PDB file of C-alpha atoms in Angstrom:
ATOM      1  CA  GLY A  16       0.078  -0.019   0.113  1.00  0.00           C
ATOM      2  CA  THR A  17       0.969   3.634  -0.222  1.00  0.00           C
ATOM      3  CA  ARG A  18       0.783   6.511   2.300  1.00  0.00           C
ATOM      4  CA  ALA A  19      -1.129   8.808  -0.065  1.00  0.00           C
ATOM      5  CA  GLY A  20      -3.317  11.066   1.805  1.00  0.00           C
ATOM      6  CA  ARG A  21      -2.079  10.019   5.179  1.00  0.00           C
ATOM      7  CA  THR A  22      -0.210  12.691   7.358  1.00  0.00           C
ATOM      8  CA  GLY A  23       2.644  12.003   9.759  1.00  0.00           C
ATOM      9  CA  LEU A  24       5.739  13.994  10.825  1.00  0.00           C
ATOM     10  CA  LEU A  25       6.986  14.882   7.316  1.00  0.00           C
ATOM     11  CA  ARG A  26       5.161  17.161   4.830  1.00  0.00           C
ATOM     12  CA  SER A  27       5.424  17.002   0.985  1.00  0.00           C
ATOM     13  CA  THR A  28       5.516  20.018  -1.039  1.00  0.00           C
ATOM     14  CA  VAL A  29       3.412  20.816  -4.161  1.00  0.00           C
ATOM     15  CA  LEU A  30       5.653  21.966  -6.955  1.00  0.00           C
ATOM     16  CA  PRO A  31       4.828  24.527  -9.379  1.00  0.00           C
ATOM     17  CA  ILE A  32       6.069  22.603 -12.346  1.00  0.00           C
ATOM     18  CA  ASN A  33       3.148  20.254 -11.952  1.00  0.00           C
ATOM     19  CA  GLU A  34       0.626  20.902  -9.241  1.00  0.00           C
ATOM     20  CA  LEU A  35      -1.402  17.721 -10.017  1.00  0.00           C
ATOM     21  CA  VAL A  36       1.451  15.274  -9.087  1.00  0.00           C
ATOM     22  CA  ASP A  37       0.980  13.866  -5.549  1.00  0.00           C
ATOM     23  CA  ARG A  38       4.323  14.010  -4.088  1.00  0.00           C
ATOM     24  CA  THR A  39       3.357  11.712  -1.220  1.00  0.00           C
ATOM     25  CA  LEU A  40       3.565   8.942  -3.886  1.00  0.00           C
ATOM     26  CA  CYS A  41       7.363   9.546  -4.191  1.00  0.00           C
ATOM     27  CA  ALA A  42       9.290   6.435  -3.280  1.00  0.00           C
ATOM     28  CA  GLU A  43      11.428   8.794  -0.827  1.00  0.00           C
ATOM     29  CA  TYR A  44       8.549  10.157   0.880  1.00  0.00           C
ATOM     30  CA  GLN A  45       6.901   6.653   1.211  1.00  0.00           C
ATOM     31  CA  ALA A  46      10.237   5.158   2.840  1.00  0.00           C
ATOM     32  CA  LEU A  47      11.090   7.989   5.193  1.00  0.00           C
ATOM     33  CA  SER A  48       7.473   8.469   6.434  1.00  0.00           C
ATOM     34  CA  GLU A  49       7.206   4.776   7.178  1.00  0.00           C
ATOM     35  CA  LEU A  50      10.336   4.915   9.190  1.00  0.00           C
ATOM     36  CA  CYS A  51       8.840   7.976  11.067  1.00  0.00           C
ATOM     37  CA  ASP A  52       5.519   5.897  11.722  1.00  0.00           C
ATOM     38  CA  VAL A  53       7.737   2.999  13.175  1.00  0.00           C
ATOM     39  CA  LEU A  54       9.499   5.465  15.514  1.00  0.00           C
ATOM     40  CA  ASP A  55       6.502   7.091  16.449  1.00  0.00           C
ATOM     41  CA  GLY A  56       4.800   3.688  17.318  1.00  0.00           C
ATOM     42  CA  ALA A  57       7.785   3.228  19.667  1.00  0.00           C
ATOM     43  CA  GLY A  58       7.035   6.347  21.517  1.00  0.00           C
ATOM     44  CA  ILE A  59       9.554   8.718  19.758  1.00  0.00           C
ATOM     45  CA  SER A  60       7.079  11.289  18.747  1.00  0.00           C
ATOM     46  CA  TRP A  61       7.800  14.021  21.162  1.00  0.00           C
ATOM     47  CA  LYS A  62      10.927  16.306  20.464  1.00  0.00           C
ATOM     48  CA  ALA A  63      12.790  15.300  23.493  1.00  0.00           C
ATOM     49  CA  SER A  64      12.438  11.629  22.540  1.00  0.00           C
ATOM     50  CA  ARG A  65      13.519  12.193  19.050  1.00  0.00           C
ATOM     51  CA  GLU A  66      16.909  13.616  20.137  1.00  0.00           C
ATOM     52  CA  CYS A  67      17.549  10.161  21.693  1.00  0.00           C
ATOM     53  CA  VAL A  68      17.263   8.487  18.002  1.00  0.00           C
ATOM     54  CA  PHE A  69      20.749   7.912  16.540  1.00  0.00           C
ATOM     55  CA  GLY A  70      22.158   5.937  13.908  1.00  0.00           C
ATOM     56  CA  ARG A  71      22.416   5.823   9.989  1.00  0.00           C
ATOM     57  CA  VAL A  72      19.563   5.780   7.619  1.00  0.00           C
ATOM     58  CA  GLN A  73      20.698   4.938   3.938  1.00  0.00           C
ATOM     59  CA  LEU A  74      18.215   5.829   1.284  1.00  0.00           C
ATOM     60  CA  TRP A  75      18.802   4.497  -1.915  1.00  0.00           C
ATOM     61  CA  THR A  76      17.383   6.103  -5.039  1.00  0.00           C
ATOM     62  CA  SER A  77      17.650   5.240  -8.723  1.00  0.00           C
ATOM     63  CA  GLY A  78      17.499   8.805  -9.970  1.00  0.00           C
ATOM     64  CA  ALA A  79      17.339  12.439  -9.017  1.00  0.00           C
ATOM     65  CA  SER A  80      15.123  13.216  -6.179  1.00  0.00           C
ATOM     66  CA  CYS A  81      12.478  16.039  -6.678  1.00  0.00           C
ATOM     67  CA  LEU A  82      12.533  19.257  -4.825  1.00  0.00           C
ATOM     68  CA  SER A  83       9.859  18.011  -2.611  1.00  0.00           C
ATOM     69  CA  CYS A  84      11.797  15.017  -1.603  1.00  0.00           C
ATOM     70  CA  ALA A  85      14.801  16.909  -0.918  1.00  0.00           C
ATOM     71  CA  GLY A  86      12.837  19.090   1.355  1.00  0.00           C
ATOM     72  CA  LEU A  87      11.542  16.137   3.361  1.00  0.00           C
ATOM     73  CA  MET A  88      15.052  14.847   3.653  1.00  0.00           C
ATOM     74  CA  ARG A  89      15.955  18.086   5.313  1.00  0.00           C
ATOM     75  CA  GLN A  90      12.846  17.698   7.595  1.00  0.00           C
ATOM     76  CA  PHE A  91      13.924  14.261   8.693  1.00  0.00           C
ATOM     77  CA  VAL A  92      17.405  15.498   9.587  1.00  0.00           C
ATOM     78  CA  LEU A  93      15.881  18.472  11.585  1.00  0.00           C
ATOM     79  CA  LEU A  94      13.523  16.029  13.189  1.00  0.00           C
ATOM     80  CA  PHE A  95      16.158  13.585  14.206  1.00  0.00           C
ATOM     81  CA  PRO A  96      19.396  15.737  14.575  1.00  0.00           C
ATOM     82  CA  ARG A  97      21.396  12.721  15.977  1.00  0.00           C
ATOM     83  CA  ALA A  98      20.461  10.368  12.965  1.00  0.00           C
ATOM     84  CA  GLU A  99      22.563  10.376   9.912  1.00  0.00           C
ATOM     85  CA  LEU A 100      20.784  10.393   6.573  1.00  0.00           C
ATOM     86  CA  GLN A 101      22.654   9.086   3.649  1.00  0.00           C
ATOM     87  CA  VAL A 102      21.091   9.366   0.157  1.00  0.00           C
ATOM     88  CA  LEU A 103      22.776   6.911  -2.202  1.00  0.00           C
ATOM     89  CA  GLY A 104      22.150   6.603  -5.843  1.00  0.00           C
ATOM     90  CA  VAL A 105      23.171   4.891  -9.189  1.00  0.00           C
ATOM     91  CA  ALA A 106      25.677   6.809 -11.241  1.00  0.00           C
ATOM     92  CA  ARG A 107      24.517   7.332 -14.769  1.00  0.00           C
ATOM     93  CA  ARG A 108      26.347   8.207 -18.043  1.00  0.00           C
ATOM     94  CA  ILE A 109      24.656  10.614 -20.312  1.00  0.00           C
ATOM     95  CA  GLY A 110      25.081  10.171 -24.087  1.00  0.00           C
ATOM     96  CA  ARG A 111      26.746   7.328 -26.078  1.00  0.00           C
ATOM     97  CA  GLU A 112      29.369   5.066 -24.715  1.00  0.00           C
ATOM     98  CA  ALA A 113      32.570   4.685 -26.275  1.00  0.00           C
TER      99      ALA A 113
END
């Protein structure tokens, strides 16, 4: 299932390039929001509790993230200041290969 229409700690942003696209359907939003829900279920919803969360989150993406997703990554870092967020991706070559 998806998280479309469900609210949580993170907020997506409507982008002017296409206001009809639901950015809550982006994979980055889905993954980080699910993680926030898991932490919330463990009692980590209050600000003081969130500062006790530490570790590394690795988010793998197959392409460039949209501006809404970049903003939610920043939200995650601000919500969990002791957690490290690493965004990893596939290196792609543009054009013809030799």
